[in-house]
JSON list of C-alpha atoms in Angstrom, two decimals:
[
{"chain": "D", "resi": 1, "resn": "GLY", "atom": "CA", "xyz": [0.31, -13.68, -4.64]},
{"chain": "D", "resi": 2, "resn": "ALA", "atom": "CA", "xyz": [-0.03, -14.13, -0.91]},
{"chain": "D", "resi": 3, "resn": "VAL", "atom": "CA", "xyz": [-3.35, -13.42, 0.78]},
{"chain": "D", "resi": 4, "resn": "VAL", "atom": "CA", "xyz": [-3.93, -10.94, 3.58]},
{"chain": "D", "resi": 5, "resn": "SER", "atom": "CA", "xyz": [-7.36, -10.94, 5.14]},
{"chain": "D", "resi": 6, "resn": "GLN", "atom": "CA", "xyz": [-8.75, -8.00, 7.06]},
{"chain": "D", "resi": 7, "resn": "HIS", "atom": "CA", "xyz": [-11.84, -8.09, 9.27]},
{"chain": "D", "resi": 8, "resn": "PRO", "atom": "CA", "xyz": [-14.30, -6.50, 9.46]},
{"chain": "D", "resi": 9, "resn": "SER", "atom": "CA", "xyz": [-14.63, -4.87, 6.05]},
{"chain": "D", "resi": 10, "resn": "ARG", "atom": "CA", "xyz": [-17.05, -2.28, 7.41]},
{"chain": "D", "resi": 11, "resn": "VAL", "atom": "CA", "xyz": [-17.87, -1.16, 10.93]},
{"chain": "D", "resi": 12, "resn": "ILE", "atom": "CA", "xyz": [-20.03, 1.57, 12.40]},
{"chain": "D", "resi": 13, "resn": "CYS", "atom": "CA", "xyz": [-19.53, 2.46, 16.02]},
{"chain": "D", "resi": 14, "resn": "LYS", "atom": "CA", "xyz": [-20.71, 5.07, 18.47]},
{"chain": "D", "resi": 15, "resn": "SER", "atom": "CA", "xyz": [-18.48, 7.90, 19.52]},
{"chain": "D", "resi": 16, "resn": "GLY", "atom": "CA", "xyz": [-16.46, 7.01, 22.61]},
{"chain": "D", "resi": 17, "resn": "THR", "atom": "CA", "xyz": [-16.36, 3.28, 22.00]},
{"chain": "D", "resi": 18, "resn": "SER", "atom": "CA", "xyz": [-13.40, 1.18, 20.88]},
{"chain": "D", "resi": 19, "resn": "VAL", "atom": "CA", "xyz": [-13.10, -0.82, 17.68]},
{"chain": "D", "resi": 20, "resn": "LYS", "atom": "CA", "xyz": [-10.74, -3.69, 16.90]},
{"chain": "D", "resi": 21, "resn": "ILE", "atom": "CA", "xyz": [-9.60, -4.49, 13.36]},
{"chain": "D", "resi": 22, "resn": "GLU", "atom": "CA", "xyz": [-7.87, -7.78, 12.58]},
{"chain": "D", "resi": 23, "resn": "CYS", "atom": "CA", "xyz": [-5.29, -8.45, 9.91]},
{"chain": "D", "resi": 24, "resn": "ARG", "atom": "CA", "xyz": [-4.29, -12.01, 9.08]},
{"chain": "D", "resi": 25, "resn": "SER", "atom": "CA", "xyz": [-1.77, -13.43, 6.66]},
{"chain": "D", "resi": 26, "resn": "LEU", "atom": "CA", "xyz": [-3.48, -16.58, 5.43]},
{"chain": "D", "resi": 27, "resn": "ASP", "atom": "CA", "xyz": [-0.77, -18.51, 3.61]},
{"chain": "D", "resi": 28, "resn": "PHE", "atom": "CA", "xyz": [2.49, -17.07, 4.85]},
{"chain": "D", "resi": 29, "resn": "GLN", "atom": "CA", "xyz": [4.15, -15.90, 8.05]},
{"chain": "D", "resi": 30, "resn": "ALA", "atom": "CA", "xyz": [4.46, -12.14, 8.25]},
{"chain": "D", "resi": 31, "resn": "THR", "atom": "CA", "xyz": [7.45, -10.90, 10.20]},
{"chain": "D", "resi": 32, "resn": "THR", "atom": "CA", "xyz": [6.33, -7.32, 9.69]},
{"chain": "D", "resi": 33, "resn": "MET", "atom": "CA", "xyz": [2.91, -5.76, 9.38]},
{"chain": "D", "resi": 34, "resn": "PHE", "atom": "CA", "xyz": [2.03, -2.18, 8.53]},
{"chain": "D", "resi": 35, "resn": "TRP", "atom": "CA", "xyz": [-1.11, -0.18, 9.24]},
{"chain": "D", "resi": 36, "resn": "TYR", "atom": "CA", "xyz": [-2.29, 2.64, 7.00]},
{"chain": "D", "resi": 37, "resn": "ARG", "atom": "CA", "xyz": [-5.13, 5.13, 7.09]},
{"chain": "D", "resi": 38, "resn": "GLN", "atom": "CA", "xyz": [-6.71, 6.69, 4.03]},
{"chain": "D", "resi": 39, "resn": "PHE", "atom": "CA", "xyz": [-9.11, 9.62, 3.95]},
{"chain": "D", "resi": 40, "resn": "PRO", "atom": "CA", "xyz": [-11.36, 10.24, 0.92]},
{"chain": "D", "resi": 41, "resn": "LYS", "atom": "CA", "xyz": [-9.51, 11.33, -2.21]},
{"chain": "D", "resi": 42, "resn": "GLN", "atom": "CA", "xyz": [-6.16, 11.08, -0.42]},
{"chain": "D", "resi": 43, "resn": "SER", "atom": "CA", "xyz": [-3.26, 8.66, -0.55]},
{"chain": "D", "resi": 44, "resn": "LEU", "atom": "CA", "xyz": [-2.45, 6.03, 2.05]},
{"chain": "D", "resi": 45, "resn": "MET", "atom": "CA", "xyz": [-0.77, 7.36, 5.16]},
{"chain": "D", "resi": 46, "resn": "LEU", "atom": "CA", "xyz": [1.44, 4.97, 7.12]},
{"chain": "D", "resi": 47, "resn": "MET", "atom": "CA", "xyz": [0.44, 4.89, 10.77]},
{"chain": "D", "resi": 48, "resn": "ALA", "atom": "CA", "xyz": [2.72, 2.28, 12.28]},
{"chain": "D", "resi": 49, "resn": "THR", "atom": "CA", "xyz": [4.98, -0.69, 11.70]},
{"chain": "D", "resi": 50, "resn": "SER", "atom": "CA", "xyz": [4.79, -3.78, 13.87]},
{"chain": "D", "resi": 51, "resn": "ASN", "atom": "CA", "xyz": [7.13, -6.73, 14.17]},
{"chain": "D", "resi": 52, "resn": "GLU", "atom": "CA", "xyz": [5.97, -9.97, 15.73]},
{"chain": "D", "resi": 53, "resn": "GLY", "atom": "CA", "xyz": [6.59, -10.05, 19.46]},
{"chain": "D", "resi": 54, "resn": "SER", "atom": "CA", "xyz": [7.74, -6.47, 19.81]},
{"chain": "D", "resi": 55, "resn": "LYS", "atom": "CA", "xyz": [6.18, -3.05, 20.26]},
{"chain": "D", "resi": 56, "resn": "ALA", "atom": "CA", "xyz": [4.94, -1.19, 17.23]},
{"chain": "D", "resi": 57, "resn": "THR", "atom": "CA", "xyz": [6.82, 1.79, 15.83]},
{"chain": "D", "resi": 58, "resn": "TYR", "atom": "CA", "xyz": [4.49, 4.70, 15.20]},
{"chain": "D", "resi": 59, "resn": "GLU", "atom": "CA", "xyz": [4.90, 7.39, 12.59]},
{"chain": "D", "resi": 60, "resn": "GLN", "atom": "CA", "xyz": [5.19, 10.98, 13.70]},
{"chain": "D", "resi": 61, "resn": "GLY", "atom": "CA", "xyz": [1.87, 12.46, 14.67]},
{"chain": "D", "resi": 62, "resn": "VAL", "atom": "CA", "xyz": [0.12, 9.14, 15.29]},
{"chain": "D", "resi": 63, "resn": "GLU", "atom": "CA", "xyz": [-1.09, 8.70, 18.87]},
{"chain": "D", "resi": 64, "resn": "LYS", "atom": "CA", "xyz": [0.09, 5.34, 20.14]},
{"chain": "D", "resi": 65, "resn": "ASP", "atom": "CA", "xyz": [-2.34, 5.37, 23.06]},
{"chain": "D", "resi": 66, "resn": "LYS", "atom": "CA", "xyz": [-5.26, 5.90, 20.72]},
{"chain": "D", "resi": 67, "resn": "PHE", "atom": "CA", "xyz": [-4.27, 3.40, 18.05]},
{"chain": "D", "resi": 68, "resn": "LEU", "atom": "CA", "xyz": [-3.20, 0.25, 19.87]},
{"chain": "D", "resi": 69, "resn": "ILE", "atom": "CA", "xyz": [-1.38, -2.29, 17.74]},
{"chain": "D", "resi": 70, "resn": "ASN", "atom": "CA", "xyz": [-0.71, -5.87, 18.75]},
{"chain": "D", "resi": 71, "resn": "HIS", "atom": "CA", "xyz": [1.29, -8.32, 16.65]},
{"chain": "D", "resi": 72, "resn": "ALA", "atom": "CA", "xyz": [1.11, -11.41, 18.83]},
{"chain": "D", "resi": 73, "resn": "SER", "atom": "CA", "xyz": [1.81, -14.01, 16.17]},
{"chain": "D", "resi": 74, "resn": "LEU", "atom": "CA", "xyz": [3.35, -14.30, 12.74]},
{"chain": "D", "resi": 75, "resn": "THR", "atom": "CA", "xyz": [-0.08, -14.42, 11.14]},
{"chain": "D", "resi": 76, "resn": "LEU", "atom": "CA", "xyz": [-2.13, -11.91, 13.13]},
{"chain": "D", "resi": 77, "resn": "SER", "atom": "CA", "xyz": [-1.95, -8.22, 13.91]},
{"chain": "D", "resi": 78, "resn": "THR", "atom": "CA", "xyz": [-4.72, -6.13, 15.42]},
{"chain": "D", "resi": 79, "resn": "LEU", "atom": "CA", "xyz": [-5.40, -2.41, 15.43]},
{"chain": "D", "resi": 80, "resn": "THR", "atom": "CA", "xyz": [-7.68, -1.06, 18.16]},
{"chain": "D", "resi": 81, "resn": "VAL", "atom": "CA", "xyz": [-9.04, 2.43, 17.78]},
{"chain": "D", "resi": 82, "resn": "THR", "atom": "CA", "xyz": [-9.77, 3.51, 21.34]},
{"chain": "D", "resi": 83, "resn": "SER", "atom": "CA", "xyz": [-12.38, 6.09, 22.30]},
{"chain": "D", "resi": 84, "resn": "ALA", "atom": "CA", "xyz": [-13.27, 6.62, 18.69]},
{"chain": "D", "resi": 85, "resn": "HIS", "atom": "CA", "xyz": [-14.52, 10.00, 17.49]},
{"chain": "D", "resi": 86, "resn": "PRO", "atom": "CA", "xyz": [-16.08, 11.04, 14.18]},
{"chain": "D", "resi": 87, "resn": "GLU", "atom": "CA", "xyz": [-12.72, 12.38, 12.95]},
{"chain": "D", "resi": 88, "resn": "ASP", "atom": "CA", "xyz": [-11.35, 8.82, 13.22]},
{"chain": "D", "resi": 89, "resn": "SER", "atom": "CA", "xyz": [-13.75, 7.76, 10.48]},
{"chain": "D", "resi": 90, "resn": "SER", "atom": "CA", "xyz": [-11.53, 6.54, 7.68]},
{"chain": "D", "resi": 91, "resn": "PHE", "atom": "CA", "xyz": [-10.41, 3.59, 5.57]},
{"chain": "D", "resi": 92, "resn": "TYR", "atom": "CA", "xyz": [-7.88, 1.50, 7.50]},
{"chain": "D", "resi": 93, "resn": "ILE", "atom": "CA", "xyz": [-5.63, -0.87, 5.57]},
{"chain": "D", "resi": 94, "resn": "CYS", "atom": "CA", "xyz": [-3.09, -3.41, 6.77]},
{"chain": "D", "resi": 95, "resn": "SER", "atom": "CA", "xyz": [-0.12, -4.83, 4.92]},
{"chain": "D", "resi": 96, "resn": "ALA", "atom": "CA", "xyz": [2.05, -7.85, 5.62]},
{"chain": "D", "resi": 97, "resn": "ARG", "atom": "CA", "xyz": [5.55, -8.70, 4.52]},
{"chain": "D", "resi": 98, "resn": "VAL", "atom": "CA", "xyz": [7.99, -11.55, 4.92]},
{"chain": "D", "resi": 99, "resn": "GLU", "atom": "CA", "xyz": [11.50, -10.42, 5.83]},
{"chain": "D", "resi": 100, "resn": "GLY", "atom": "CA", "xyz": [13.72, -10.70, 2.81]},
{"chain": "D", "resi": 101, "resn": "ALA", "atom": "CA", "xyz": [10.84, -10.68, 0.36]},
{"chain": "D", "resi": 102, "resn": "GLY", "atom": "CA", "xyz": [10.42, -7.73, -1.92]},
{"chain": "D", "resi": 103, "resn": "GLU", "atom": "CA", "xyz": [6.74, -7.06, -2.05]},
{"chain": "D", "resi": 104, "resn": "ALA", "atom": "CA", "xyz": [4.23, -6.44, 0.70]},
{"chain": "D", "resi": 105, "resn": "PHE", "atom": "CA", "xyz": [0.65, -7.67, 0.43]},
{"chain": "D", "resi": 106, "resn": "PHE", "atom": "CA", "xyz": [-2.40, -5.70, 1.47]},
{"chain": "D", "resi": 107, "resn": "GLY", "atom": "CA", "xyz": [-5.70, -6.50, 3.09]},
{"chain": "D", "resi": 108, "resn": "GLN", "atom": "CA", "xyz": [-8.94, -5.36, 1.54]},
{"chain": "D", "resi": 109, "resn": "GLY", "atom": "CA", "xyz": [-9.34, -2.53, 4.02]},
{"chain": "D", "resi": 110, "resn": "THR", "atom": "CA", "xyz": [-11.80, -1.65, 6.79]},
{"chain": "D", "resi": 111, "resn": "ARG", "atom": "CA", "xyz": [-14.20, 1.25, 6.42]},
{"chain": "D", "resi": 112, "resn": "LEU", "atom": "CA", "xyz": [-14.72, 2.73, 9.90]},
{"chain": "D", "resi": 113, "resn": "THR", "atom": "CA", "xyz": [-17.57, 5.15, 10.49]},
{"chain": "D", "resi": 114, "resn": "VAL", "atom": "CA", "xyz": [-17.91, 6.74, 13.92]},
{"chain": "D", "resi": 115, "resn": "VAL", "atom": "CA", "xyz": [-21.32, 8.27, 14.62]},
{"chain": "H", "resi": 1, "resn": "ASP", "atom": "CA", "xyz": [13.45, 6.59, 0.70]},
{"chain": "H", "resi": 2, "resn": "ALA", "atom": "CA", "xyz": [13.65, 8.57, -2.52]},
{"chain": "H", "resi": 3, "resn": "LYS", "atom": "CA", "xyz": [10.63, 10.56, -3.57]},
{"chain": "H", "resi": 4, "resn": "THR", "atom": "CA", "xyz": [8.78, 9.95, -6.80]},
{"chain": "H", "resi": 5, "resn": "THR", "atom": "CA", "xyz": [6.88, 12.20, -9.16]},
{"chain": "H", "resi": 6, "resn": "GLN", "atom": "CA", "xyz": [3.92, 10.97, -11.19]},
{"chain": "H", "resi": 7, "resn": "PRO", "atom": "CA", "xyz": [1.28, 12.71, -13.31]},
{"chain": "H", "resi": 8, "resn": "THR", "atom": "CA", "xyz": [-1.95, 13.24, -11.44]},
{"chain": "H", "resi": 9, "resn": "SER", "atom": "CA", "xyz": [-4.12, 11.54, -14.03]},
{"chain": "H", "resi": 10, "resn": "MET", "atom": "CA", "xyz": [-4.06, 9.84, -17.42]},
{"chain": "H", "resi": 11, "resn": "ASP", "atom": "CA", "xyz": [-6.59, 8.49, -19.87]},
{"chain": "H", "resi": 12, "resn": "CYS", "atom": "CA", "xyz": [-6.21, 5.39, -22.02]},
{"chain": "H", "resi": 13, "resn": "ALA", "atom": "CA", "xyz": [-8.46, 3.75, -24.59]},
{"chain": "H", "resi": 14, "resn": "GLU", "atom": "CA", "xyz": [-9.60, 0.23, -23.86]},
{"chain": "H", "resi": 15, "resn": "GLY", "atom": "CA", "xyz": [-7.42, -2.33, -25.63]},
{"chain": "H", "resi": 16, "resn": "ARG", "atom": "CA", "xyz": [-4.51, 0.06, -26.06]},
{"chain": "H", "resi": 17, "resn": "ALA", "atom": "CA", "xyz": [-1.28, 0.07, -24.10]},
{"chain": "H", "resi": 18, "resn": "ALA", "atom": "CA", "xyz": [-1.18, 2.28, -21.01]},
{"chain": "H", "resi": 19, "resn": "ASN", "atom": "CA", "xyz": [2.22, 3.81, -20.29]},
{"chain": "H", "resi": 20, "resn": "LEU", "atom": "CA", "xyz": [2.53, 5.31, -16.82]},
{"chain": "H", "resi": 21, "resn": "PRO", "atom": "CA", "xyz": [5.68, 7.36, -16.16]},
{"chain": "H", "resi": 22, "resn": "CYS", "atom": "CA", "xyz": [7.47, 7.90, -12.87]},
{"chain": "H", "resi": 23, "resn": "ASN", "atom": "CA", "xyz": [10.42, 10.13, -12.03]},
{"chain": "H", "resi": 24, "resn": "HIS", "atom": "CA", "xyz": [12.75, 9.15, -9.20]},
{"chain": "H", "resi": 25, "resn": "SER", "atom": "CA", "xyz": [15.83, 11.27, -9.84]},
{"chain": "H", "resi": 26, "resn": "THR", "atom": "CA", "xyz": [17.22, 10.88, -6.29]},
{"chain": "H", "resi": 27, "resn": "ILE", "atom": "CA", "xyz": [17.04, 7.08, -6.21]},
{"chain": "H", "resi": 28, "resn": "SER", "atom": "CA", "xyz": [19.92, 5.36, -4.42]},
{"chain": "H", "resi": 29, "resn": "GLY", "atom": "CA", "xyz": [21.86, 2.43, -5.78]},
{"chain": "H", "resi": 30, "resn": "ASN", "atom": "CA", "xyz": [20.20, -0.09, -3.47]},
{"chain": "H", "resi": 31, "resn": "GLU", "atom": "CA", "xyz": [16.64, 1.14, -3.91]},
{"chain": "H", "resi": 32, "resn": "TYR", "atom": "CA", "xyz": [14.14, -0.80, -5.95]},
{"chain": "H", "resi": 33, "resn": "VAL", "atom": "CA", "xyz": [11.25, 0.60, -7.96]},
{"chain": "H", "resi": 34, "resn": "TYR", "atom": "CA", "xyz": [7.86, -0.82, -6.96]},
{"chain": "H", "resi": 35, "resn": "TRP", "atom": "CA", "xyz": [4.46, -0.38, -8.56]},
{"chain": "H", "resi": 36, "resn": "TYR", "atom": "CA", "xyz": [1.15, -0.91, -6.82]},
{"chain": "H", "resi": 37, "resn": "ARG", "atom": "CA", "xyz": [-2.36, -0.02, -7.83]},
{"chain": "H", "resi": 38, "resn": "GLN", "atom": "CA", "xyz": [-5.51, 0.68, -5.85]},
{"chain": "H", "resi": 39, "resn": "ILE", "atom": "CA", "xyz": [-8.93, 0.14, -7.28]},
{"chain": "H", "resi": 40, "resn": "HIS", "atom": "CA", "xyz": [-11.59, 2.27, -5.61]},
{"chain": "H", "resi": 41, "resn": "SER", "atom": "CA", "xyz": [-12.36, 1.23, -2.00]},
{"chain": "H", "resi": 42, "resn": "GLN", "atom": "CA", "xyz": [-9.95, -1.71, -2.05]},
{"chain": "H", "resi": 43, "resn": "GLY", "atom": "CA", "xyz": [-6.50, -2.35, -0.63]},
{"chain": "H", "resi": 44, "resn": "PRO", "atom": "CA", "xyz": [-3.49, -1.78, -2.90]},
{"chain": "H", "resi": 45, "resn": "GLN", "atom": "CA", "xyz": [-2.43, -4.59, -5.21]},
{"chain": "H", "resi": 46, "resn": "TYR", "atom": "CA", "xyz": [1.20, -5.39, -5.96]},
{"chain": "H", "resi": 47, "resn": "ILE", "atom": "CA", "xyz": [2.04, -5.18, -9.67]},
{"chain": "H", "resi": 48, "resn": "ILE", "atom": "CA", "xyz": [5.78, -5.45, -10.24]},
{"chain": "H", "resi": 49, "resn": "HIS", "atom": "CA", "xyz": [9.17, -4.31, -9.02]},
{"chain": "H", "resi": 50, "resn": "GLY", "atom": "CA", "xyz": [12.71, -4.02, -10.36]},
{"chain": "H", "resi": 51, "resn": "LEU", "atom": "CA", "xyz": [16.20, -2.74, -9.65]},
{"chain": "H", "resi": 52, "resn": "LYS", "atom": "CA", "xyz": [17.78, -1.83, -12.98]},
{"chain": "H", "resi": 53, "resn": "ASN", "atom": "CA", "xyz": [16.79, -4.44, -15.55]},
{"chain": "H", "resi": 54, "resn": "ASN", "atom": "CA", "xyz": [13.46, -4.34, -17.30]},
{"chain": "H", "resi": 55, "resn": "GLU", "atom": "CA", "xyz": [10.93, -6.71, -15.80]},
{"chain": "H", "resi": 56, "resn": "THR", "atom": "CA", "xyz": [7.79, -8.38, -17.11]},
{"chain": "H", "resi": 57, "resn": "ASN", "atom": "CA", "xyz": [5.11, -10.47, -15.48]},
{"chain": "H", "resi": 58, "resn": "GLU", "atom": "CA", "xyz": [1.55, -11.47, -16.28]},
{"chain": "H", "resi": 59, "resn": "MET", "atom": "CA", "xyz": [0.21, -8.08, -15.30]},
{"chain": "H", "resi": 60, "resn": "ALA", "atom": "CA", "xyz": [2.65, -5.55, -16.70]},
{"chain": "H", "resi": 61, "resn": "SER", "atom": "CA", "xyz": [6.12, -4.59, -17.85]},
{"chain": "H", "resi": 62, "resn": "LEU", "atom": "CA", "xyz": [8.49, -2.26, -16.05]},
{"chain": "H", "resi": 63, "resn": "ILE", "atom": "CA", "xyz": [11.00, -0.26, -18.05]},
{"chain": "H", "resi": 64, "resn": "ILE", "atom": "CA", "xyz": [13.74, 1.44, -16.04]},
{"chain": "H", "resi": 65, "resn": "THR", "atom": "CA", "xyz": [16.05, 3.94, -17.71]},
{"chain": "H", "resi": 66, "resn": "GLU", "atom": "CA", "xyz": [19.76, 3.25, -17.73]},
{"chain": "H", "resi": 67, "resn": "ASP", "atom": "CA", "xyz": [20.48, 6.03, -15.23]},
{"chain": "H", "resi": 68, "resn": "ARG", "atom": "CA", "xyz": [17.57, 4.72, -13.08]},
{"chain": "H", "resi": 69, "resn": "LYS", "atom": "CA", "xyz": [16.17, 8.20, -12.67]},
{"chain": "H", "resi": 70, "resn": "SER", "atom": "CA", "xyz": [12.84, 7.30, -14.22]},
{"chain": "H", "resi": 71, "resn": "SER", "atom": "CA", "xyz": [10.69, 4.32, -15.10]},
{"chain": "H", "resi": 72, "resn": "THR", "atom": "CA", "xyz": [7.55, 3.44, -17.02]},
{"chain": "H", "resi": 73, "resn": "LEU", "atom": "CA", "xyz": [4.90, 0.91, -16.15]},
{"chain": "H", "resi": 74, "resn": "ILE", "atom": "CA", "xyz": [3.27, -0.59, -19.21]},
{"chain": "H", "resi": 75, "resn": "LEU", "atom": "CA", "xyz": [-0.10, -2.31, -19.22]},
{"chain": "H", "resi": 76, "resn": "PRO", "atom": "CA", "xyz": [-0.03, -3.87, -22.70]},
{"chain": "H", "resi": 77, "resn": "HIS", "atom": "CA", "xyz": [-3.77, -4.11, -23.33]},
{"chain": "H", "resi": 78, "resn": "ALA", "atom": "CA", "xyz": [-5.70, -1.96, -20.89]},
{"chain": "H", "resi": 79, "resn": "THR", "atom": "CA", "xyz": [-9.21, -3.02, -19.88]},
{"chain": "H", "resi": 80, "resn": "LEU", "atom": "CA", "xyz": [-11.90, -1.14, -17.99]},
{"chain": "H", "resi": 81, "resn": "ARG", "atom": "CA", "xyz": [-10.94, -3.09, -14.87]},
{"chain": "H", "resi": 82, "resn": "ASP", "atom": "CA", "xyz": [-7.49, -1.50, -14.98]},
{"chain": "H", "resi": 83, "resn": "THR", "atom": "CA", "xyz": [-9.01, 1.85, -13.99]},
{"chain": "H", "resi": 84, "resn": "ALA", "atom": "CA", "xyz": [-7.26, 2.60, -10.68]},
{"chain": "H", "resi": 85, "resn": "VAL", "atom": "CA", "xyz": [-4.72, 4.79, -8.93]},
{"chain": "H", "resi": 86, "resn": "TYR", "atom": "CA", "xyz": [-1.21, 3.59, -9.74]},
{"chain": "H", "resi": 87, "resn": "TYR", "atom": "CA", "xyz": [1.55, 4.22, -7.24]},
{"chain": "H", "resi": 88, "resn": "CYS", "atom": "CA", "xyz": [5.27, 4.23, -8.01]},
{"chain": "H", "resi": 89, "resn": "ILE", "atom": "CA", "xyz": [7.41, 3.74, -4.89]},
{"chain": "H", "resi": 90, "resn": "VAL", "atom": "CA", "xyz": [11.14, 3.40, -4.39]},
{"chain": "H", "resi": 91, "resn": "ARG", "atom": "CA", "xyz": [12.63, 1.70, -1.37]},
{"chain": "H", "resi": 92, "resn": "VAL", "atom": "CA", "xyz": [15.35, -0.63, -0.23]},
{"chain": "H", "resi": 93, "resn": "LEU", "atom": "CA", "xyz": [14.67, -4.36, -0.38]},
{"chain": "H", "resi": 94, "resn": "HIS", "atom": "CA", "xyz": [15.86, -5.40, 3.05]},
{"chain": "H", "resi": 95, "resn": "GLY", "atom": "CA", "xyz": [15.88, -3.95, 6.49]},
{"chain": "H", "resi": 96, "resn": "ALA", "atom": "CA", "xyz": [13.74, -3.72, 9.56]},
{"chain": "H", "resi": 97, "resn": "THR", "atom": "CA", "xyz": [12.45, -0.29, 8.58]},
{"chain": "H", "resi": 98, "resn": "ASN", "atom": "CA", "xyz": [11.61, -1.30, 5.04]},
{"chain": "H", "resi": 99, "resn": "LYS", "atom": "CA", "xyz": [8.45, 0.78, 4.71]},
{"chain": "H", "resi": 100, "resn": "LEU", "atom": "CA", "xyz": [6.22, 1.48, 1.73]},
{"chain": "H", "resi": 101, "resn": "ILE", "atom": "CA", "xyz": [5.52, 5.20, 1.63]},
{"chain": "H", "resi": 102, "resn": "PHE", "atom": "CA", "xyz": [2.80, 6.14, -0.84]},
{"chain": "H", "resi": 103, "resn": "GLY", "atom": "CA", "xyz": [2.77, 9.34, -2.85]},
{"chain": "H", "resi": 104, "resn": "THR", "atom": "CA", "xyz": [-0.25, 10.73, -4.64]},
{"chain": "H", "resi": 105, "resn": "GLY", "atom": "CA", "xyz": [-0.09, 8.30, -7.58]},
{"chain": "H", "resi": 106, "resn": "THR", "atom": "CA", "xyz": [-1.62, 8.49, -11.07]},
{"chain": "H", "resi": 107, "resn": "LEU", "atom": "CA", "xyz": [-5.32, 8.00, -11.61]},
{"chain": "H", "resi": 108, "resn": "LEU", "atom": "CA", "xyz": [-5.58, 5.94, -14.79]},
{"chain": "H", "resi": 109, "resn": "ALA", "atom": "CA", "xyz": [-8.99, 6.10, -16.42]},
{"chain": "H", "resi": 110, "resn": "VAL", "atom": "CA", "xyz": [-9.51, 3.47, -19.13]},
{"chain": "H", "resi": 111, "resn": "GLN", "atom": "CA", "xyz": [-12.14, 4.67, -21.56]},
{"chain": "H", "resi": 112, "resn": "PRO", "atom": "CA", "xyz": [-14.43, 2.36, -23.56]}
]
């Protein structure tokens, strides 16, 4: 299957700082990318959907000014957690899909810890 | 997208077939059935998908009932590395808002 690379895999940051997570599709062009968040012992929760060159669409309850998503190219999307707080500590996962293809492919996830 | 219902957890002996059920009684005619799995602390992995015919690939088989209201994912010879949470998802194939919405899934524990 296609490869989606997410970086970093783990990050620890201080409360109040911002953290950027990158998601790259390595061997295909992703017209759409999705960002998820997963708390311990819970399922994945979709945060937002981004299409290359346009603004992201956020799910209800997700603060767009706190979770900045940029999808500047067909192979790269970034999620920036601004002014992070301990409650933002979570497992963040990206997914990429080619329009018209059935399956979406996932990155390996980023474990964010805010101290 | 239609909702799905899966058992919370299942056990399976190593080397035996693992049969994971999924109910999707409100599935629409243009919605596909997808299966993903998530091994602890990793991103989900695509397994298989189908519309109405049974499907098989190198990882698993997908059996969809004739009325499409339920399906079963079959891992023919489960190994310890198949221990994971398995998610059954139904969604349309095309469209700009073609999102994967995850339910709670089934925790499959393969026992030695």
